[in-house]
Amino acid sequence: MPPQFRSVVDAQLRAAEARGAFQNLPGSGKPIPGLLDPDDPEWWIKGFIKREKVPAEAMLPPALALRREIERLPGTVAKLRSERAVRDHVEDLNHRIRRWIQIPIGPQLPVQVVDVDAVVAAWTEARRPAPAPEPPVTAARAPRRRWWHRRRPVD
């Protein structure tokens, strides 16, 4: 920083200090919030994860992320509205699985391609409405006669 700017900034800081602008500030004398252990070599990434609320799933290796997605597939496709959308979702998942199988990154865990037709069949079965319960069988009763039918005809 050039000396002329430094003197202007220093002058403003000295004037603010003389006015008492830096007295009784909240958090004075306390460590800066958000700083974790500065001796930890990964303090910055831990701070970023905590500050930005990064989900733990985003940090999984690809094989584990794919396996978790396969595990949650029935719940995911249950929200979809059409068979085409279900097929597209499962085919996209299979495409990512095949790409990972060709060039595996991270731990080498077995990940199998999902059977699209089996997922669609399970989705269709889950969407089928439950059969309506049959009404209970009751003994047949004689129809009730209304009061005006009970009157005898006058001769």
Short mmCIF file of N, CA and C in Angstrom, two decimals:
data_model
loop_
_atom_site.label_atom_id
_atom_site.label_comp_id
_atom_site.label_asym_id
_atom_site.label_seq_id
_atom_site.Cartn_x
_atom_site.Cartn_y
_atom_site.Cartn_z
N MET A 1 0.85 -1.17 0.00
CA MET A 1 0.00 0.00 0.00
C MET A 1 0.91 1.24 0.00
N PRO A 2 0.60 2.19 -0.87
CA PRO A 2 1.44 3.42 -0.91
C PRO A 2 1.38 4.18 0.42
N PRO A 3 2.45 4.89 0.76
CA PRO A 3 2.52 5.56 2.06
C PRO A 3 1.42 6.60 2.29
N GLN A 4 0.98 7.31 1.21
CA GLN A 4 -0.05 8.34 1.42
C GLN A 4 -1.37 7.71 1.86
N PHE A 5 -1.70 6.51 1.32
CA PHE A 5 -2.92 5.83 1.73
C PHE A 5 -2.78 5.28 3.15
N ARG A 6 -1.58 4.79 3.44
CA ARG A 6 -1.36 4.22 4.76
C ARG A 6 -1.56 5.29 5.83
N SER A 7 -1.08 6.48 5.58
CA SER A 7 -1.22 7.53 6.58
C SER A 7 -2.68 7.95 6.74
N VAL A 8 -3.46 7.95 5.65
CA VAL A 8 -4.87 8.32 5.73
C VAL A 8 -5.63 7.27 6.54
N VAL A 9 -5.37 5.99 6.26
CA VAL A 9 -6.04 4.91 6.99
C VAL A 9 -5.63 4.95 8.45
N ASP A 10 -4.34 5.12 8.73
CA ASP A 10 -3.89 5.20 10.12
C ASP A 10 -4.52 6.37 10.84
N ALA A 11 -4.67 7.48 10.15
CA ALA A 11 -5.27 8.67 10.77
C ALA A 11 -6.74 8.40 11.11
N GLN A 12 -7.46 7.72 10.22
CA GLN A 12 -8.87 7.41 10.50
C GLN A 12 -8.99 6.43 11.66
N LEU A 13 -8.10 5.44 11.71
CA LEU A 13 -8.12 4.48 12.81
C LEU A 13 -7.82 5.18 14.14
N ARG A 14 -6.82 6.06 14.17
CA ARG A 14 -6.48 6.77 15.40
C ARG A 14 -7.64 7.66 15.85
N ALA A 15 -8.31 8.32 14.89
CA ALA A 15 -9.44 9.19 15.24
C ALA A 15 -10.60 8.36 15.81
N ALA A 16 -10.89 7.19 15.21
CA ALA A 16 -11.96 6.33 15.71
C ALA A 16 -11.62 5.79 17.09
N GLU A 17 -10.35 5.48 17.31
CA GLU A 17 -9.93 4.98 18.62
C GLU A 17 -10.04 6.08 19.67
N ALA A 18 -9.73 7.29 19.29
CA ALA A 18 -9.83 8.41 20.23
C ALA A 18 -11.30 8.69 20.57
N ARG A 19 -12.20 8.51 19.62
CA ARG A 19 -13.64 8.70 19.88
C ARG A 19 -14.20 7.57 20.75
N GLY A 20 -13.49 6.45 20.84
CA GLY A 20 -13.98 5.32 21.63
C GLY A 20 -14.83 4.37 20.81
N ALA A 21 -14.69 4.37 19.49
CA ALA A 21 -15.50 3.52 18.61
C ALA A 21 -15.17 2.04 18.81
N PHE A 22 -13.98 1.74 19.33
CA PHE A 22 -13.59 0.35 19.48
C PHE A 22 -13.76 -0.16 20.92
N GLN A 23 -14.40 0.64 21.76
CA GLN A 23 -14.62 0.25 23.15
C GLN A 23 -15.92 -0.55 23.26
N ASN A 24 -15.92 -1.54 24.10
CA ASN A 24 -17.12 -2.35 24.42
C ASN A 24 -17.76 -2.99 23.18
N LEU A 25 -16.97 -3.46 22.28
CA LEU A 25 -17.52 -4.16 21.12
C LEU A 25 -17.94 -5.57 21.54
N PRO A 26 -19.03 -6.12 20.93
CA PRO A 26 -19.42 -7.48 21.29
C PRO A 26 -18.35 -8.48 20.84
N GLY A 27 -18.02 -9.38 21.73
CA GLY A 27 -17.03 -10.41 21.39
C GLY A 27 -15.61 -9.96 21.62
N SER A 28 -15.40 -8.80 22.21
CA SER A 28 -14.03 -8.33 22.41
C SER A 28 -13.34 -9.22 23.44
N GLY A 29 -12.12 -9.60 23.16
CA GLY A 29 -11.37 -10.48 24.04
C GLY A 29 -11.67 -11.94 23.86
N LYS A 30 -12.57 -12.28 22.93
CA LYS A 30 -12.94 -13.68 22.68
C LYS A 30 -12.34 -14.11 21.34
N PRO A 31 -12.15 -15.42 21.15
CA PRO A 31 -11.63 -15.87 19.86
C PRO A 31 -12.63 -15.59 18.73
N ILE A 32 -12.10 -15.45 17.55
CA ILE A 32 -12.94 -15.18 16.38
C ILE A 32 -13.83 -16.39 16.14
N PRO A 33 -15.18 -16.19 16.05
CA PRO A 33 -16.06 -17.35 15.85
C PRO A 33 -15.85 -17.96 14.47
N GLY A 34 -16.03 -19.26 14.42
CA GLY A 34 -15.90 -19.95 13.14
C GLY A 34 -14.52 -20.54 12.94
N LEU A 35 -13.53 -20.05 13.70
CA LEU A 35 -12.20 -20.64 13.57
C LEU A 35 -12.14 -21.89 14.42
N LEU A 36 -11.76 -22.96 13.79
CA LEU A 36 -11.58 -24.20 14.55
C LEU A 36 -10.14 -24.23 15.03
N ASP A 37 -9.65 -25.35 15.32
CA ASP A 37 -8.27 -25.47 15.79
C ASP A 37 -7.33 -25.04 14.67
N PRO A 38 -6.60 -23.93 14.83
CA PRO A 38 -5.72 -23.48 13.75
C PRO A 38 -4.55 -24.42 13.50
N ASP A 39 -4.26 -25.31 14.44
CA ASP A 39 -3.17 -26.27 14.23
C ASP A 39 -3.61 -27.45 13.37
N ASP A 40 -4.92 -27.60 13.18
CA ASP A 40 -5.45 -28.67 12.35
C ASP A 40 -5.20 -28.31 10.89
N PRO A 41 -4.52 -29.17 10.12
CA PRO A 41 -4.24 -28.80 8.73
C PRO A 41 -5.48 -28.72 7.85
N GLU A 42 -6.59 -29.29 8.29
CA GLU A 42 -7.81 -29.26 7.49
C GLU A 42 -8.87 -28.36 8.10
N TRP A 43 -8.45 -27.35 8.89
CA TRP A 43 -9.40 -26.47 9.55
C TRP A 43 -10.26 -25.71 8.56
N TRP A 44 -9.70 -25.38 7.42
CA TRP A 44 -10.44 -24.57 6.45
C TRP A 44 -11.58 -25.37 5.81
N ILE A 45 -11.34 -26.66 5.51
CA ILE A 45 -12.40 -27.46 4.88
C ILE A 45 -13.48 -27.79 5.91
N LYS A 46 -13.09 -28.05 7.16
CA LYS A 46 -14.08 -28.31 8.20
C LYS A 46 -14.94 -27.07 8.44
N GLY A 47 -14.32 -25.91 8.41
CA GLY A 47 -15.06 -24.67 8.57
C GLY A 47 -16.02 -24.43 7.41
N PHE A 48 -15.56 -24.74 6.20
CA PHE A 48 -16.41 -24.58 5.02
C PHE A 48 -17.62 -25.50 5.09
N ILE A 49 -17.39 -26.75 5.47
CA ILE A 49 -18.49 -27.73 5.56
C ILE A 49 -19.50 -27.29 6.61
N LYS A 50 -19.02 -26.81 7.74
CA LYS A 50 -19.92 -26.37 8.80
C LYS A 50 -20.66 -25.10 8.40
N ARG A 51 -19.95 -24.14 7.82
CA ARG A 51 -20.54 -22.85 7.46
C ARG A 51 -21.56 -22.98 6.34
N GLU A 52 -21.23 -23.78 5.32
CA GLU A 52 -22.10 -23.92 4.14
C GLU A 52 -23.11 -25.05 4.29
N LYS A 53 -23.06 -25.77 5.42
CA LYS A 53 -23.97 -26.88 5.69
C LYS A 53 -23.97 -27.91 4.54
N VAL A 54 -22.78 -28.34 4.17
CA VAL A 54 -22.63 -29.33 3.11
C VAL A 54 -23.11 -30.68 3.63
N PRO A 55 -24.03 -31.34 2.91
CA PRO A 55 -24.51 -32.64 3.40
C PRO A 55 -23.40 -33.69 3.35
N ALA A 56 -23.48 -34.64 4.26
CA ALA A 56 -22.47 -35.69 4.33
C ALA A 56 -22.46 -36.54 3.07
N GLU A 57 -23.61 -36.66 2.41
CA GLU A 57 -23.70 -37.47 1.19
C GLU A 57 -22.83 -36.91 0.08
N ALA A 58 -22.60 -35.61 0.08
CA ALA A 58 -21.79 -35.00 -0.98
C ALA A 58 -20.33 -35.39 -0.84
N MET A 59 -19.93 -35.88 0.32
CA MET A 59 -18.53 -36.23 0.54
C MET A 59 -18.26 -37.72 0.40
N LEU A 60 -19.27 -38.50 0.07
CA LEU A 60 -19.08 -39.95 -0.09
C LEU A 60 -18.29 -40.24 -1.36
N PRO A 61 -17.50 -41.31 -1.35
CA PRO A 61 -16.86 -41.74 -2.59
C PRO A 61 -17.94 -42.19 -3.59
N PRO A 62 -17.66 -42.12 -4.89
CA PRO A 62 -18.69 -42.43 -5.89
C PRO A 62 -19.34 -43.80 -5.72
N ALA A 63 -18.58 -44.81 -5.39
CA ALA A 63 -19.17 -46.15 -5.24
C ALA A 63 -20.20 -46.18 -4.11
N LEU A 64 -19.88 -45.57 -3.00
CA LEU A 64 -20.82 -45.54 -1.88
C LEU A 64 -22.03 -44.68 -2.19
N ALA A 65 -21.81 -43.57 -2.89
CA ALA A 65 -22.93 -42.71 -3.27
C ALA A 65 -23.88 -43.46 -4.21
N LEU A 66 -23.33 -44.21 -5.17
CA LEU A 66 -24.17 -44.98 -6.09
C LEU A 66 -24.94 -46.08 -5.34
N ARG A 67 -24.26 -46.77 -4.42
CA ARG A 67 -24.93 -47.82 -3.66
C ARG A 67 -26.05 -47.24 -2.79
N ARG A 68 -25.81 -46.08 -2.21
CA ARG A 68 -26.85 -45.44 -1.40
C ARG A 68 -28.03 -45.03 -2.27
N GLU A 69 -27.74 -44.54 -3.49
CA GLU A 69 -28.82 -44.15 -4.40
C GLU A 69 -29.64 -45.37 -4.82
N ILE A 70 -28.98 -46.50 -5.06
CA ILE A 70 -29.69 -47.73 -5.41
C ILE A 70 -30.57 -48.17 -4.23
N GLU A 71 -30.05 -48.04 -3.03
CA GLU A 71 -30.79 -48.43 -1.83
C GLU A 71 -32.05 -47.58 -1.66
N ARG A 72 -31.97 -46.32 -1.99
CA ARG A 72 -33.10 -45.40 -1.84
C ARG A 72 -33.97 -45.30 -3.09
N LEU A 73 -33.70 -46.10 -4.09
CA LEU A 73 -34.41 -46.01 -5.37
C LEU A 73 -35.92 -46.21 -5.23
N PRO A 74 -36.43 -47.19 -4.47
CA PRO A 74 -37.90 -47.33 -4.38
C PRO A 74 -38.59 -46.08 -3.86
N GLY A 75 -38.01 -45.43 -2.88
CA GLY A 75 -38.60 -44.20 -2.35
C GLY A 75 -38.51 -43.05 -3.34
N THR A 76 -37.43 -43.03 -4.11
CA THR A 76 -37.24 -41.96 -5.10
C THR A 76 -38.24 -42.08 -6.24
N VAL A 77 -38.39 -43.30 -6.77
CA VAL A 77 -39.31 -43.46 -7.92
C VAL A 77 -40.77 -43.40 -7.48
N ALA A 78 -41.05 -43.61 -6.20
CA ALA A 78 -42.43 -43.54 -5.72
C ALA A 78 -43.00 -42.13 -5.91
N LYS A 79 -42.11 -41.13 -5.91
CA LYS A 79 -42.56 -39.74 -6.07
C LYS A 79 -42.81 -39.37 -7.52
N LEU A 80 -42.31 -40.19 -8.45
CA LEU A 80 -42.48 -39.87 -9.87
C LEU A 80 -43.89 -40.23 -10.33
N ARG A 81 -44.37 -39.50 -11.36
CA ARG A 81 -45.76 -39.63 -11.76
C ARG A 81 -46.01 -40.53 -12.96
N SER A 82 -44.99 -40.74 -13.79
CA SER A 82 -45.24 -41.55 -15.00
C SER A 82 -44.19 -42.65 -15.13
N GLU A 83 -44.57 -43.67 -15.89
CA GLU A 83 -43.65 -44.79 -16.14
C GLU A 83 -42.42 -44.30 -16.90
N ARG A 84 -42.62 -43.37 -17.82
CA ARG A 84 -41.51 -42.82 -18.60
C ARG A 84 -40.49 -42.14 -17.68
N ALA A 85 -41.00 -41.38 -16.70
CA ALA A 85 -40.11 -40.70 -15.76
C ALA A 85 -39.33 -41.71 -14.92
N VAL A 86 -39.98 -42.80 -14.52
CA VAL A 86 -39.30 -43.84 -13.74
C VAL A 86 -38.21 -44.48 -14.59
N ARG A 87 -38.56 -44.84 -15.83
CA ARG A 87 -37.56 -45.44 -16.72
C ARG A 87 -36.37 -44.50 -16.95
N ASP A 88 -36.66 -43.23 -17.20
CA ASP A 88 -35.58 -42.26 -17.43
C ASP A 88 -34.67 -42.14 -16.21
N HIS A 89 -35.27 -42.11 -15.03
CA HIS A 89 -34.47 -41.99 -13.81
C HIS A 89 -33.57 -43.20 -13.62
N VAL A 90 -34.12 -44.39 -13.79
CA VAL A 90 -33.33 -45.62 -13.59
C VAL A 90 -32.26 -45.74 -14.68
N GLU A 91 -32.61 -45.38 -15.92
CA GLU A 91 -31.61 -45.44 -16.99
C GLU A 91 -30.48 -44.45 -16.76
N ASP A 92 -30.79 -43.28 -16.21
CA ASP A 92 -29.74 -42.31 -15.87
C ASP A 92 -28.83 -42.88 -14.78
N LEU A 93 -29.43 -43.51 -13.78
CA LEU A 93 -28.64 -44.14 -12.72
C LEU A 93 -27.74 -45.23 -13.30
N ASN A 94 -28.30 -46.07 -14.18
CA ASN A 94 -27.50 -47.13 -14.81
C ASN A 94 -26.37 -46.55 -15.65
N HIS A 95 -26.62 -45.44 -16.32
CA HIS A 95 -25.57 -44.80 -17.13
C HIS A 95 -24.41 -44.35 -16.22
N ARG A 96 -24.75 -43.77 -15.07
CA ARG A 96 -23.69 -43.34 -14.14
C ARG A 96 -22.96 -44.54 -13.55
N ILE A 97 -23.68 -45.63 -13.30
CA ILE A 97 -23.03 -46.85 -12.78
C ILE A 97 -22.07 -47.41 -13.82
N ARG A 98 -22.51 -47.50 -15.08
CA ARG A 98 -21.63 -48.03 -16.14
C ARG A 98 -20.40 -47.16 -16.33
N ARG A 99 -20.59 -45.84 -16.25
CA ARG A 99 -19.45 -44.93 -16.40
C ARG A 99 -18.47 -45.13 -15.25
N TRP A 100 -18.98 -45.34 -14.02
CA TRP A 100 -18.09 -45.57 -12.90
C TRP A 100 -17.38 -46.92 -13.04
N ILE A 101 -18.07 -47.95 -13.55
CA ILE A 101 -17.45 -49.27 -13.73
C ILE A 101 -16.29 -49.17 -14.73
N GLN A 102 -16.44 -48.37 -15.78
CA GLN A 102 -15.38 -48.22 -16.78
C GLN A 102 -14.16 -47.52 -16.20
N ILE A 103 -14.39 -46.46 -15.42
CA ILE A 103 -13.29 -45.72 -14.81
C ILE A 103 -13.60 -45.56 -13.32
N PRO A 104 -13.28 -46.59 -12.52
CA PRO A 104 -13.61 -46.52 -11.10
C PRO A 104 -12.74 -45.50 -10.37
N ILE A 105 -13.39 -44.71 -9.54
CA ILE A 105 -12.71 -43.73 -8.71
C ILE A 105 -13.05 -44.07 -7.27
N GLY A 106 -12.07 -44.01 -6.40
CA GLY A 106 -12.33 -44.29 -4.99
C GLY A 106 -12.29 -45.78 -4.72
N PRO A 107 -12.87 -46.20 -3.60
CA PRO A 107 -12.82 -47.61 -3.23
C PRO A 107 -13.54 -48.48 -4.25
N GLN A 108 -12.98 -49.67 -4.47
CA GLN A 108 -13.52 -50.60 -5.46
C GLN A 108 -14.57 -51.49 -4.82
N LEU A 109 -15.77 -50.98 -4.68
CA LEU A 109 -16.88 -51.74 -4.12
C LEU A 109 -17.76 -52.23 -5.26
N PRO A 110 -18.36 -53.41 -5.10
CA PRO A 110 -19.22 -53.90 -6.19
C PRO A 110 -20.50 -53.07 -6.28
N VAL A 111 -20.77 -52.58 -7.49
CA VAL A 111 -22.00 -51.83 -7.77
C VAL A 111 -22.61 -52.47 -9.00
N GLN A 112 -23.85 -52.93 -8.88
CA GLN A 112 -24.53 -53.62 -9.98
C GLN A 112 -25.50 -52.68 -10.68
N VAL A 113 -25.66 -52.90 -11.99
CA VAL A 113 -26.64 -52.16 -12.77
C VAL A 113 -28.03 -52.60 -12.33
N VAL A 114 -28.96 -51.65 -12.28
CA VAL A 114 -30.32 -51.91 -11.80
C VAL A 114 -31.19 -52.38 -12.96
N ASP A 115 -32.05 -53.38 -12.70
CA ASP A 115 -32.98 -53.87 -13.71
C ASP A 115 -34.14 -52.88 -13.83
N VAL A 116 -34.22 -52.22 -14.98
CA VAL A 116 -35.23 -51.18 -15.20
C VAL A 116 -36.64 -51.76 -15.13
N ASP A 117 -36.85 -52.90 -15.79
CA ASP A 117 -38.19 -53.50 -15.83
C ASP A 117 -38.67 -53.91 -14.44
N ALA A 118 -37.76 -54.40 -13.59
CA ALA A 118 -38.15 -54.80 -12.23
C ALA A 118 -38.55 -53.58 -11.40
N VAL A 119 -37.83 -52.47 -11.58
CA VAL A 119 -38.17 -51.25 -10.84
C VAL A 119 -39.52 -50.71 -11.31
N VAL A 120 -39.74 -50.73 -12.63
CA VAL A 120 -41.02 -50.24 -13.17
C VAL A 120 -42.17 -51.13 -12.70
N ALA A 121 -41.96 -52.45 -12.67
CA ALA A 121 -43.01 -53.36 -12.20
C ALA A 121 -43.33 -53.10 -10.73
N ALA A 122 -42.31 -52.89 -9.90
CA ALA A 122 -42.54 -52.61 -8.49
C ALA A 122 -43.25 -51.26 -8.32
N TRP A 123 -42.86 -50.29 -9.14
CA TRP A 123 -43.51 -48.96 -9.08
C TRP A 123 -44.99 -49.07 -9.47
N THR A 124 -45.28 -49.86 -10.52
CA THR A 124 -46.66 -50.03 -10.97
C THR A 124 -47.47 -50.74 -9.90
N GLU A 125 -46.90 -51.76 -9.31
CA GLU A 125 -47.61 -52.51 -8.26
C GLU A 125 -47.89 -51.62 -7.05
N ALA A 126 -46.94 -50.77 -6.70
CA ALA A 126 -47.13 -49.89 -5.54
C ALA A 126 -48.20 -48.84 -5.81
N ARG A 127 -48.38 -48.45 -7.06
CA ARG A 127 -49.37 -47.43 -7.40
C ARG A 127 -50.76 -48.00 -7.62
N ARG A 128 -50.85 -49.32 -7.76
CA ARG A 128 -52.15 -49.95 -7.97
C ARG A 128 -53.00 -49.73 -6.73
N PRO A 129 -54.23 -49.25 -6.93
CA PRO A 129 -55.07 -49.00 -5.74
C PRO A 129 -55.41 -50.31 -5.04
N ALA A 130 -55.52 -50.22 -3.74
CA ALA A 130 -55.87 -51.40 -2.95
C ALA A 130 -57.31 -51.80 -3.27
N PRO A 131 -57.59 -53.09 -3.30
CA PRO A 131 -58.96 -53.50 -3.59
C PRO A 131 -59.90 -52.98 -2.52
N ALA A 132 -61.08 -52.59 -2.98
CA ALA A 132 -62.07 -52.05 -2.04
C ALA A 132 -62.58 -53.19 -1.17
N PRO A 133 -62.73 -52.92 0.10
CA PRO A 133 -63.23 -53.99 0.97
C PRO A 133 -64.69 -54.30 0.63
N GLU A 134 -65.00 -55.58 0.67
CA GLU A 134 -66.38 -55.97 0.36
C GLU A 134 -67.28 -55.59 1.52
N PRO A 135 -68.49 -55.13 1.20
CA PRO A 135 -69.39 -54.75 2.30
C PRO A 135 -69.76 -55.98 3.11
N PRO A 136 -69.96 -55.80 4.39
CA PRO A 136 -70.30 -56.96 5.23
C PRO A 136 -71.67 -57.51 4.84
N VAL A 137 -71.76 -58.82 4.89
CA VAL A 137 -73.02 -59.49 4.55
C VAL A 137 -73.94 -59.42 5.76
N THR A 138 -75.15 -58.92 5.53
CA THR A 138 -76.12 -58.84 6.62
C THR A 138 -77.36 -59.65 6.24
N ALA A 139 -78.10 -60.04 7.24
CA ALA A 139 -79.33 -60.79 6.97
C ALA A 139 -80.34 -59.86 6.30
N ALA A 140 -81.05 -60.41 5.32
CA ALA A 140 -82.04 -59.60 4.60
C ALA A 140 -83.22 -59.34 5.52
N ARG A 141 -83.58 -58.07 5.62
CA ARG A 141 -84.72 -57.72 6.45
C ARG A 141 -85.88 -57.33 5.55
N ALA A 142 -87.06 -57.50 6.07
CA ALA A 142 -88.25 -57.08 5.33
C ALA A 142 -88.25 -55.55 5.30
N PRO A 143 -88.65 -54.98 4.19
CA PRO A 143 -88.64 -53.52 4.12
C PRO A 143 -89.61 -52.93 5.14
N ARG A 144 -89.24 -51.83 5.70
CA ARG A 144 -90.10 -51.17 6.69
C ARG A 144 -91.31 -50.57 6.00
N ARG A 145 -92.41 -50.70 6.63
CA ARG A 145 -93.63 -50.11 6.07
C ARG A 145 -93.81 -48.73 6.66
N ARG A 146 -94.15 -47.82 5.83
CA ARG A 146 -94.40 -46.45 6.29
C ARG A 146 -95.72 -46.39 7.03
N TRP A 147 -95.94 -45.37 7.81
CA TRP A 147 -97.12 -45.28 8.66
C TRP A 147 -98.39 -45.16 7.84
N TRP A 148 -98.30 -44.52 6.67
CA TRP A 148 -99.54 -44.36 5.91
C TRP A 148 -99.94 -45.66 5.22
N HIS A 149 -99.01 -46.56 5.08
CA HIS A 149 -99.35 -47.88 4.52
C HIS A 149 -100.00 -48.78 5.57
N ARG A 150 -99.81 -48.44 6.81
CA ARG A 150 -100.38 -49.27 7.88
C ARG A 150 -101.88 -49.02 8.08
N ARG A 151 -102.33 -47.88 7.66
CA ARG A 151 -103.76 -47.59 7.83
C ARG A 151 -104.60 -48.54 7.01
N ARG A 152 -105.64 -48.96 7.56
CA ARG A 152 -106.53 -49.88 6.87
C ARG A 152 -107.46 -49.07 5.96
N PRO A 153 -107.74 -49.62 4.86
CA PRO A 153 -108.70 -48.92 4.00
C PRO A 153 -110.10 -48.92 4.62
N VAL A 154 -110.74 -47.82 4.45
CA VAL A 154 -112.09 -47.69 4.99
C VAL A 154 -113.08 -48.29 4.02
N ASP A 155 -114.05 -49.14 4.51
CA ASP A 155 -115.05 -49.77 3.65
C ASP A 155 -116.20 -48.86 3.41
#
